[in-house]
Coordinates of C-alpha atoms in Angstrom, one line a residue:
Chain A
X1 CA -38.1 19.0 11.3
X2 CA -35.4 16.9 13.0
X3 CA -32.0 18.8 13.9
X4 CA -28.7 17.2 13.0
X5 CA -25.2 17.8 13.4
X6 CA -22.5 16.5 11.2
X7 CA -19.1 17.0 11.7
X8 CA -17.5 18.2 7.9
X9 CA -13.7 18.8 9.0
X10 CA -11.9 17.6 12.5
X11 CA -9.3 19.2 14.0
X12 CA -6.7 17.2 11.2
X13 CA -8.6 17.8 8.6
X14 CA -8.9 21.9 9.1
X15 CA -5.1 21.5 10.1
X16 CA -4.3 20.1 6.6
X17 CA -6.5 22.8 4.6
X18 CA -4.8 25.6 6.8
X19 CA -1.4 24.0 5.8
X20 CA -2.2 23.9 2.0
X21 CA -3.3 27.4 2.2
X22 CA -0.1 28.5 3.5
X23 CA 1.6 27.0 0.6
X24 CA -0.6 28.4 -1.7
X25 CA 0.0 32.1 0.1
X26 CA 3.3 31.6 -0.3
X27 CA 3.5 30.2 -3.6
X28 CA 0.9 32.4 -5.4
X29 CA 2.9 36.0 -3.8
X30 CA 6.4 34.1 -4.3
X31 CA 7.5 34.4 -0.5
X32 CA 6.4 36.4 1.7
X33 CA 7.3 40.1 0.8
X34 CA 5.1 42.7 1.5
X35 CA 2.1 40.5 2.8
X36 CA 0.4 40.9 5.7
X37 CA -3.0 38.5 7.0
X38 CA -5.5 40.3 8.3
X39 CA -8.6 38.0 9.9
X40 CA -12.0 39.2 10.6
X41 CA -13.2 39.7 13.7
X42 CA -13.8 36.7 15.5
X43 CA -13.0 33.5 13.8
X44 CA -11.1 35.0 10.7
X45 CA -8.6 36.6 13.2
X46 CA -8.2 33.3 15.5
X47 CA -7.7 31.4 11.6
X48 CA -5.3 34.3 10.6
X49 CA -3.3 33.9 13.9
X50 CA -3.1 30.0 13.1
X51 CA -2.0 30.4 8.8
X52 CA 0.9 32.7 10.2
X53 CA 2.3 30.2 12.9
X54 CA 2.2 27.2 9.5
X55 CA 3.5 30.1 7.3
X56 CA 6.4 30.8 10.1
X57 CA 7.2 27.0 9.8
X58 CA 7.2 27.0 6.4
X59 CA 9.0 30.2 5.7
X60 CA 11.1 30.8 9.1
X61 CA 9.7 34.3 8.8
X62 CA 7.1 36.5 10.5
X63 CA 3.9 37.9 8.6
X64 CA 2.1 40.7 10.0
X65 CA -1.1 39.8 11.6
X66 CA -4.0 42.3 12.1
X67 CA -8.0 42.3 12.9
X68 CA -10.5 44.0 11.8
X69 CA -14.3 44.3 13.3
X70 CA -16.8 44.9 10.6
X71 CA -19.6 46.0 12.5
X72 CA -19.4 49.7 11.9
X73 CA -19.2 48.9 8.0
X74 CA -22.3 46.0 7.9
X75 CA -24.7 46.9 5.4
X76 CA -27.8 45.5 7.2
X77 CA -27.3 48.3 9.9
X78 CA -30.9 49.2 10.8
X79 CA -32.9 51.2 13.7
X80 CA -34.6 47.5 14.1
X81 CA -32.2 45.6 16.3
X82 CA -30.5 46.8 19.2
X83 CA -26.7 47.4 18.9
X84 CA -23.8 45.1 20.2
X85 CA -20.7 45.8 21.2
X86 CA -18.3 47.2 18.6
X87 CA -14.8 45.3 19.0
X88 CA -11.8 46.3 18.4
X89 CA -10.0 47.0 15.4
X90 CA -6.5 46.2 15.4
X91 CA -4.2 47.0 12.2
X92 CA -0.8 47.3 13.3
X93 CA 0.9 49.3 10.3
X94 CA -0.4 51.1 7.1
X95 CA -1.8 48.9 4.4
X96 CA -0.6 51.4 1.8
X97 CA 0.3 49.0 -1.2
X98 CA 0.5 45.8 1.1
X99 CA -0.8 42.8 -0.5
X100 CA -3.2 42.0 2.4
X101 CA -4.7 38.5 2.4
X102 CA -8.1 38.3 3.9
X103 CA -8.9 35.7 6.2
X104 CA -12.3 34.7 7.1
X105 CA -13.9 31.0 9.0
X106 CA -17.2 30.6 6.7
X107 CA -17.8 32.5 3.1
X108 CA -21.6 32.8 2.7
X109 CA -23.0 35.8 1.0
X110 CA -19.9 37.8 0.5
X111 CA -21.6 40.9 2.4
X112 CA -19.4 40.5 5.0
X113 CA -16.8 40.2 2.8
X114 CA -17.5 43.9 1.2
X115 CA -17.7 45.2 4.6
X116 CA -13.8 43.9 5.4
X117 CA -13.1 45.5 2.3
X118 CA -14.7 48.8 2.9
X119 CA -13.1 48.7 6.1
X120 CA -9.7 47.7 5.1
X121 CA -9.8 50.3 2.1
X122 CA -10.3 53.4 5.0
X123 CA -6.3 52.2 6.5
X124 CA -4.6 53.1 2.8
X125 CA -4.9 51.4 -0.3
X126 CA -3.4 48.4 -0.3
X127 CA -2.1 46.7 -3.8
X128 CA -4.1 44.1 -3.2
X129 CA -6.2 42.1 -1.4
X130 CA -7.0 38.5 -1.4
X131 CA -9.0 36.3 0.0
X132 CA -8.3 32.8 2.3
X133 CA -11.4 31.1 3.6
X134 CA -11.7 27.4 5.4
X135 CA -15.2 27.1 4.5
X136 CA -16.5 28.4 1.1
X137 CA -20.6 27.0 1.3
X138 CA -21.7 28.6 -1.4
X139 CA -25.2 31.2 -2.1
X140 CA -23.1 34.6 -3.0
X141 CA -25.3 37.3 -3.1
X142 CA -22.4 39.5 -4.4
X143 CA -19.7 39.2 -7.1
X144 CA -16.9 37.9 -4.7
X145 CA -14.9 34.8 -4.5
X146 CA -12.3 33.9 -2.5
X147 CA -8.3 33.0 -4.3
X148 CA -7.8 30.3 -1.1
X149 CA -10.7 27.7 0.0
X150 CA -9.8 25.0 2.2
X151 CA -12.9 23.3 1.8
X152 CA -16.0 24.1 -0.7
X153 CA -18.8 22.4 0.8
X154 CA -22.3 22.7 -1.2
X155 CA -25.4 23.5 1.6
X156 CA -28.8 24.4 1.5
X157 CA -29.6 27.9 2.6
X158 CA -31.8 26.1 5.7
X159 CA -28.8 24.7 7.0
X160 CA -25.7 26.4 8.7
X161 CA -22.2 26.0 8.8
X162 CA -19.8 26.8 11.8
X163 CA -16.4 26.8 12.6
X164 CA -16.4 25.4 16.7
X165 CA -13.3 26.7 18.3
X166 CA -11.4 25.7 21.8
X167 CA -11.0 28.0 24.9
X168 CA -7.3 29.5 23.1
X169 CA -8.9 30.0 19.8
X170 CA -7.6 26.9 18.2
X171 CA -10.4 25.4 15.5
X172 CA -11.0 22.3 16.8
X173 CA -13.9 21.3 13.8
X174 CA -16.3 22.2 11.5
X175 CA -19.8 21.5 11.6
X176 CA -22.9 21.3 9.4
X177 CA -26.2 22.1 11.2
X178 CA -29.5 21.2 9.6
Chain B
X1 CA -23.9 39.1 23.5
X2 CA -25.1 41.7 25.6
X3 CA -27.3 44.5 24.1
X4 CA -28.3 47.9 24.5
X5 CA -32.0 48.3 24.6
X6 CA -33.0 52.0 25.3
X7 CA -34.1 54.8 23.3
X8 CA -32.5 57.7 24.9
X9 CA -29.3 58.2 27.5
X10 CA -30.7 60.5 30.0
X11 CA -29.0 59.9 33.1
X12 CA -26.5 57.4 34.5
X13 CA -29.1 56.2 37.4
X14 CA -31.7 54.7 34.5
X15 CA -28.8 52.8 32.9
X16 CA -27.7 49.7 34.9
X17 CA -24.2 48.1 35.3
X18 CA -24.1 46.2 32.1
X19 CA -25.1 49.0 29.6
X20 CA -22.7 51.2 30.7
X21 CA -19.8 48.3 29.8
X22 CA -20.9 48.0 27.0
X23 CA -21.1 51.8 26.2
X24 CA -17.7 51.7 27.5
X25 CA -16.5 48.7 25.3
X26 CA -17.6 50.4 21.7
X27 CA -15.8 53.4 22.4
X28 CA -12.8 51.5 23.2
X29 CA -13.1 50.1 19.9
X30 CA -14.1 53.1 18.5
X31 CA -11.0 55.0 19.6
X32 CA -9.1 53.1 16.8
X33 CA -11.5 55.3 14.2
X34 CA -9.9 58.4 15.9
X35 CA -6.3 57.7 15.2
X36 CA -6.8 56.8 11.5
X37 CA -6.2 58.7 8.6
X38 CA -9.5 58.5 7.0
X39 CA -11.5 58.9 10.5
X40 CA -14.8 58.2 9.5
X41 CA -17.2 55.2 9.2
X42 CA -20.2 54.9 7.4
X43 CA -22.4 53.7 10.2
X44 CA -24.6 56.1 10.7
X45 CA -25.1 56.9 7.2
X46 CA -28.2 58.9 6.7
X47 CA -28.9 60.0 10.5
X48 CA -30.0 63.3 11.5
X49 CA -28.4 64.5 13.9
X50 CA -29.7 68.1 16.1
X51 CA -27.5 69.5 18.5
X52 CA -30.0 71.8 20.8
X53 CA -27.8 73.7 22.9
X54 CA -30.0 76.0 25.4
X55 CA -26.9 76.8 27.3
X56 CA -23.2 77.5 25.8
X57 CA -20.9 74.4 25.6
X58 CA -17.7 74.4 23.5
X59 CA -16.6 71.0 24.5
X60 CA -18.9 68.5 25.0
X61 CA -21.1 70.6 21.6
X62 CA -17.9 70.1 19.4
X63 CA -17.3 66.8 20.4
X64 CA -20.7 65.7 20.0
X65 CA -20.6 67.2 16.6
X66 CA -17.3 65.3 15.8
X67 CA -18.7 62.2 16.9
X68 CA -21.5 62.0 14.5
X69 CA -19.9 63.3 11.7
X70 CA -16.9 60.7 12.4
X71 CA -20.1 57.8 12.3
X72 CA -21.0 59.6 9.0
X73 CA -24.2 61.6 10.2
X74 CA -25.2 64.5 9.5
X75 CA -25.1 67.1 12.3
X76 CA -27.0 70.5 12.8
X77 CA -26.2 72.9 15.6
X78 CA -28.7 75.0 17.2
X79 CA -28.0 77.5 19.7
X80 CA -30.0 80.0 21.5
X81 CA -29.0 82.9 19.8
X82 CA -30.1 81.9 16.5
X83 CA -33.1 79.6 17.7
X84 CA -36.7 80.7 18.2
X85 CA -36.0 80.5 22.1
X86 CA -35.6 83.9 22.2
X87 CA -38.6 84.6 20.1
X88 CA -40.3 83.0 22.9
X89 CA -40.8 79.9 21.1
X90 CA -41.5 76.9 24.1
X91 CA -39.7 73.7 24.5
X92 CA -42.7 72.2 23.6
X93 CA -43.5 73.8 20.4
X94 CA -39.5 74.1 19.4
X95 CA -39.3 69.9 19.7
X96 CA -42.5 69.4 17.9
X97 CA -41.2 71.9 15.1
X98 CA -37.7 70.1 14.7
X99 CA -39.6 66.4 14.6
X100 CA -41.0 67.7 11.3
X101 CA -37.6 67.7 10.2
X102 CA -37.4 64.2 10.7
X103 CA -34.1 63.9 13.3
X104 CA -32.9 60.8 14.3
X105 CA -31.3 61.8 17.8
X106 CA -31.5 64.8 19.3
X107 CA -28.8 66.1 21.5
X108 CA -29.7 68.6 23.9
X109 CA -28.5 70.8 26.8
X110 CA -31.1 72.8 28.8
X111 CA -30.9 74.9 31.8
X112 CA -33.9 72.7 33.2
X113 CA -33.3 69.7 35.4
X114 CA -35.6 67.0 34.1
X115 CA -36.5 68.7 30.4
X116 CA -35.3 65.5 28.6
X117 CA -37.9 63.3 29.9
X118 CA -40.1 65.8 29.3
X119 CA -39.0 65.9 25.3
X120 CA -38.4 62.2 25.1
X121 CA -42.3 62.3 25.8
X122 CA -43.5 64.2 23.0
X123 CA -40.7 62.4 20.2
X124 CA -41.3 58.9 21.1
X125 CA -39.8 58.3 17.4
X126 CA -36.5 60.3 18.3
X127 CA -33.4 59.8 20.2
X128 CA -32.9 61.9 22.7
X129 CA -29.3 61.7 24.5
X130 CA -28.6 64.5 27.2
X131 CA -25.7 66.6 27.2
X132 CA -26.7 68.2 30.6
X133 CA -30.0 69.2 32.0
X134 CA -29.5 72.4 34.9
X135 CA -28.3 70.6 37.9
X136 CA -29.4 66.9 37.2
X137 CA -27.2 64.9 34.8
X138 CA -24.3 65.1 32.4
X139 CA -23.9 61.4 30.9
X140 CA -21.7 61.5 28.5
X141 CA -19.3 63.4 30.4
X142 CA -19.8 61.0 33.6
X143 CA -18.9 58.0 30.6
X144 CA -16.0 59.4 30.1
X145 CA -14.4 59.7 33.0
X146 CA -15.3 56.2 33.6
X147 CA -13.3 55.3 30.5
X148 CA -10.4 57.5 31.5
X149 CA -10.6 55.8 34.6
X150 CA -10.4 52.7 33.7
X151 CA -7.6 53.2 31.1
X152 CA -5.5 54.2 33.9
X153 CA -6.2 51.5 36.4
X154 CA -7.7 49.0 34.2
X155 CA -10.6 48.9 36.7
X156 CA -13.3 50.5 38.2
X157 CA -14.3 48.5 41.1
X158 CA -12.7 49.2 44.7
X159 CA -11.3 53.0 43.7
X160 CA -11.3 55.7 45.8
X161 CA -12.5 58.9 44.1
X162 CA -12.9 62.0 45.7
X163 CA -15.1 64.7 43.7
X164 CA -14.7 68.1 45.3
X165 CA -16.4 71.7 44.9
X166 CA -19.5 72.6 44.3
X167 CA -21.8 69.1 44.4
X168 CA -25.1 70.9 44.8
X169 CA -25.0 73.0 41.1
X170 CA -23.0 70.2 39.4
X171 CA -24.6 67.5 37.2
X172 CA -20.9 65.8 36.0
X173 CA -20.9 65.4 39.5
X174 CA -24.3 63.2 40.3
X175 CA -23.3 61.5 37.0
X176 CA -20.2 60.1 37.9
X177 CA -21.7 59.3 41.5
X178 CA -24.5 57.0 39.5
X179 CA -22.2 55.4 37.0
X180 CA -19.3 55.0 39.4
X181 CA -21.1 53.9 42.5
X182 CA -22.3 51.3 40.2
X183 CA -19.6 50.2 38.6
X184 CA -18.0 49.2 42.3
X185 CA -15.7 52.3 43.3
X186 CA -16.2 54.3 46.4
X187 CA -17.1 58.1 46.1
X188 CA -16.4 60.6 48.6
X189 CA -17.4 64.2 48.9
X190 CA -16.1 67.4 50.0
X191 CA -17.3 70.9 49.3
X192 CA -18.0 74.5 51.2
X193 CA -21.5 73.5 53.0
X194 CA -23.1 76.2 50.7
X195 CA -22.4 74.0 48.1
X196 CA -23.2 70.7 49.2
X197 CA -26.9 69.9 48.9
X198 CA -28.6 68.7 52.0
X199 CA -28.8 64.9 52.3
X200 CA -26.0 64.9 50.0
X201 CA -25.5 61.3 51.2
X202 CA -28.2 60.2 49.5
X203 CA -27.4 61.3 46.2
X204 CA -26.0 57.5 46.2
X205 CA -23.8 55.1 48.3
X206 CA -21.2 58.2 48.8
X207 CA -19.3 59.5 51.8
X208 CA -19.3 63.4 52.8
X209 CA -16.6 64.6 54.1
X210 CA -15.7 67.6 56.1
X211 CA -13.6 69.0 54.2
X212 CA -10.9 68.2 51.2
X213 CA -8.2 66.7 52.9
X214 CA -10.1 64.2 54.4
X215 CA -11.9 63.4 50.7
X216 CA -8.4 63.4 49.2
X217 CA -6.5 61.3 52.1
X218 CA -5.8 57.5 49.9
X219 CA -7.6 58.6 46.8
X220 CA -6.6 57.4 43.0
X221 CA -8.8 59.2 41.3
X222 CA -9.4 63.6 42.5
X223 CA -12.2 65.1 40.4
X224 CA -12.4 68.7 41.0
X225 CA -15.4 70.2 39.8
X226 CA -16.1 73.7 38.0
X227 CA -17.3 76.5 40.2
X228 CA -20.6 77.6 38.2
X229 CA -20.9 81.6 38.8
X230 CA -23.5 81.4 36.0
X231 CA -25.5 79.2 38.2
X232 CA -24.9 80.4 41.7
X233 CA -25.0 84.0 43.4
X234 CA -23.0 85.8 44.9
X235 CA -23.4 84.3 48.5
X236 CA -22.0 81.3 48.3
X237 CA -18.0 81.7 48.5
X238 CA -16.7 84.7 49.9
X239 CA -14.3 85.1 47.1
X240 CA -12.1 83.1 44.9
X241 CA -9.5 83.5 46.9
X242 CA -10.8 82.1 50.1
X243 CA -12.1 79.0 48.3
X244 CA -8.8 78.1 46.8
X245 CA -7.5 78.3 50.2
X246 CA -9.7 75.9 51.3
X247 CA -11.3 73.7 48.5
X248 CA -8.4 74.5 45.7
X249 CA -6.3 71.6 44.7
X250 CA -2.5 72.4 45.2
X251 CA 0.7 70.4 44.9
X252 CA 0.8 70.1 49.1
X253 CA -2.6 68.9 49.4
X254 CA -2.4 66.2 46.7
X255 CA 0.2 64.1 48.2
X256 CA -2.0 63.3 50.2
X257 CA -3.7 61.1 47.5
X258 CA -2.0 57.8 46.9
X259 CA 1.0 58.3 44.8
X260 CA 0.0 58.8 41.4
X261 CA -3.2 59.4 41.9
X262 CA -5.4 60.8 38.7
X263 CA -6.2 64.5 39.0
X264 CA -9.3 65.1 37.1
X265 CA -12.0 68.4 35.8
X266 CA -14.8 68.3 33.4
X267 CA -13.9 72.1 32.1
X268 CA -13.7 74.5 31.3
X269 CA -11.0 75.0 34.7
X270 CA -10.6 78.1 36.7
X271 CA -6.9 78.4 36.7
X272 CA -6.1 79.1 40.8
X273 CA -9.5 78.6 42.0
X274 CA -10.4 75.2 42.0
X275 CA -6.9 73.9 41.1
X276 CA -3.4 75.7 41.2
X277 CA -1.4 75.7 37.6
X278 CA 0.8 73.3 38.8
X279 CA -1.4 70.6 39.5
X280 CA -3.4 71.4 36.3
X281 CA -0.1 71.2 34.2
X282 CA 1.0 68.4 36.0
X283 CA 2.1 64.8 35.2
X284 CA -1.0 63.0 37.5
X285 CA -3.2 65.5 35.6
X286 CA -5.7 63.5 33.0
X287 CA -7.9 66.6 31.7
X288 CA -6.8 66.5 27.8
X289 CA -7.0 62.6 27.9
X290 CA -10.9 63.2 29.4
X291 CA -11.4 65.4 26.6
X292 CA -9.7 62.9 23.8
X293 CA -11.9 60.0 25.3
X294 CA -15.2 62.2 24.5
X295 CA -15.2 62.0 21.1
X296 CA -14.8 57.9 21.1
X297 CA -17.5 58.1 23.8
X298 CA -20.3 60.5 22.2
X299 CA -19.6 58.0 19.2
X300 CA -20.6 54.8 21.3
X301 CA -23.6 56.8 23.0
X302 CA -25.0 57.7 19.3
X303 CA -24.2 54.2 17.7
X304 CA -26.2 52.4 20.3
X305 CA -29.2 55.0 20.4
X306 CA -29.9 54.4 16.9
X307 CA -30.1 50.7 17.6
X308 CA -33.4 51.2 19.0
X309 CA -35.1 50.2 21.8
X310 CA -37.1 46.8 21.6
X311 CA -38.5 45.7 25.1

């Protein structure tokens, strides 16, 4: 089988589908009341940092930025593999009826998905959560979708999607491995 | 990403640099789980969980227990008193009996230096973390005041700690020798010479001293250690009184240190033996933080046991 690489957003392009999403944050919740982003541990938290700088622009107001490391909550926890590191959790107030908007680099299965959500659910009960994703490639093996895609790009479940980012966590593209 | 790849935590000196970071690491992160509301994960979901205590703890027992059921485990105590121990029951027979129970991990503290290796032998399929064997290790309680270490300083290499008191009964002190040595700082010694084992310098790359003030002189970090009366006789220390005189920690002796320096003790203290009230009450004293940082600890210990060990 021959490997390839093609590149399915550049740094504009995932620039333009962050911006869009931050209109459509704003626009679905009417301002900015209430919200806070909270981006999963790693990629979802570097994207969550970069849709509250555009929001700031937009807006000329702060949103509260949080992550969250789902590794305590993943569902395919077994005796097999060894254990990584756990990082860090970071959720600077109480969620308790915040309408938290989920950020995450690549929706797949939706499993991690559930985990953020378990995870989330354990810091107060928010009024509700949505969900932002840049990449949305499809094969759900759960009931989830996300409210905000920046891109929906159909794949096969041999290939593999990934969000490449710079030294200071700026997404520089995406790419489609195969 | 770097892994953790053993069955059971025995002692400090079989784990190298790099698993003890990343022990350290998780319970950084898991820290956050303590200060929740809700402070419990689902992790370890369905683990067994025995806590074999052959000698009493209250500390390190509790927080053990804490820890797992924090991770969502279930955890069962067993102490002498109520075991078959003293039916006569052997170590042997007593692990063999509980692995038909099906544990995952089994946490154990034994009078015996060395019994561990000896029950990680007959349960290859279980866990087995120490929480102190007799006069050989005490892990979980060397992790931690690694951690509390380094939350202080941010670091661990190029510190001066002194441990002081008795180094030839004390397994939290050969721990923190191993996992500190390791991780870069410098460790010196100082004890009565009835309670420092001979060839003490080889228990690692340490420094003995001849007594405290030289051990103390320039230190960040002072670690004095329990004095064990359940584990020595009466002929090692005059009386209480003479050791304070010369092994206690006191507010004179401790400027010595560098200014700020941590003070340090695994518990449970002797108030005015090895450290005067002041010093134990005082603002360079760290002794409730080391016991905070043992839950979050324990935690990353039992998390990365259950990971299993693939070579």
């Amino acid at each position: 089988m021959t490997y390839s690489k093609t590149v399915i957003l550049d740094e504009a392009g995932i620039k333009r589908a962050l911006t869009r999403i931050s209109h459509e944050i704003l626009e679905r919740n009417k301002g900015l009341e209430n919200i806070v982003l909270i981006g999963i541990r790693s990629g979802g938290a570097y994207l969550a940092a970069e849709l509250a700088k555009l929001i700031e622009i937009i807006e000329g107001e702060n949103a509260p930025c949080g992550t969250v490391d789902i590794t305590l909550y993943r569902d395919d926890y077994s005796g097999a593999m060894p254990h990584q590191a756990v990082g860090k959790t970071e959720i600077p107030l109480s969620l308790e009826g915040k309408k938290v908007v989920l950020v995450d680099d690549v929706l797949f299965t939706g499993r991690t998905i559930r985990a953020a959500m378990d995870a989330l659910m354990d810091h107060g009960r928010p009024e509700c959560i949505q969900l932002a994703v840049l990449i949305d490639r499809g094969h759900r093996e759960l009931p989830i979708r996300a409210d905000f895609v920046g891109r929906n790009v159909p794949t096969s479940l041999k290939e593999n999607v990934e969000v490449v980012f710079d030294s200071s966590h700026h997404p520089q593209e995406v790419i489609l491995e195969k | 990403m770097p892994e953790f790849k053993h069955k059971d935590i025995i002692a400090l000196r079989d784990l190298t640099r790099g698993d003890m970071e990343l022990l350290l690491k998780t319970a950084e992160s898991m820290r956050e789980i303590n200060s929740r509301e809700i402070k419990k994960v689902p992790t370890l979901r369905g683990k067994t969980i025995i806590n074999l205590f052959y000698e009493s703890s209250t500390r390190t027992r509790t927080s053990f227990e804490i820890a797992g059921k924090r991770l969502s485990a279930d955890t069962v105590n067993i102490t002498p008193s109520s075991s078959s121990a003293t039916k006569g029951e052997t170590l042997a027979d007593t692990a063999l009996n509980l692995l038909a129970m099906k544990p995952d991990i089994i946490v154990m503290r034994h009078s015996v230096s060395g019994s561990h290796y000896f029950l990680s032998k007959k349960l290859p399929n279980c866990s087995i973390i120490n929480a102190g064997d007799g006069t050989h290790e005490h892990p979980s309680q060397g992790l931690l005041d690694m951690l509390t270490i380094r939350d202080h300083f941010g670091r661990l290499d190029s510190l001066k700690v002194a441990i002081i008191g008795d180094i030839t009964h004390s397994r939290v002190a050969r721990s923190n020798i191993q996992g500190l040595t390791k991780m870069g700082s410098e460790v010196f010694l100082a004890g009565p010479p009835t309670m420092m084992p001979p060839g003490a310098a080889k228990l690692g790359n340490v420094t003995v001293c001849k007594n405290i003030k030289e051990a103390i002189a320039d230190a960040d970090v002072v670690m004095m250690l329990r004095i064990q009366q359940e584990r020595q006789g009466k002929t090692l220390m005059p009386n209480a009184r003479e050791y304070s005189r010369y092994f206690g920690l006191n507010p004179e002796n401790l400027k010595l240190a560098r200014p700020g320096a941590m003070v340090m003790h695994p518990g449970p203290i002797n108030r005015g033996v090895e450290m005067s009230s002041y010093v134990v009450d005082g603002a360079q004293s760290h002794i409730l933080r080391q016991v905070e940082n043992g839950v979050a600890v324990r935690m990353s210990m039992l998390y990365h046991v259950c990971g299993g060990e693939i070579e």
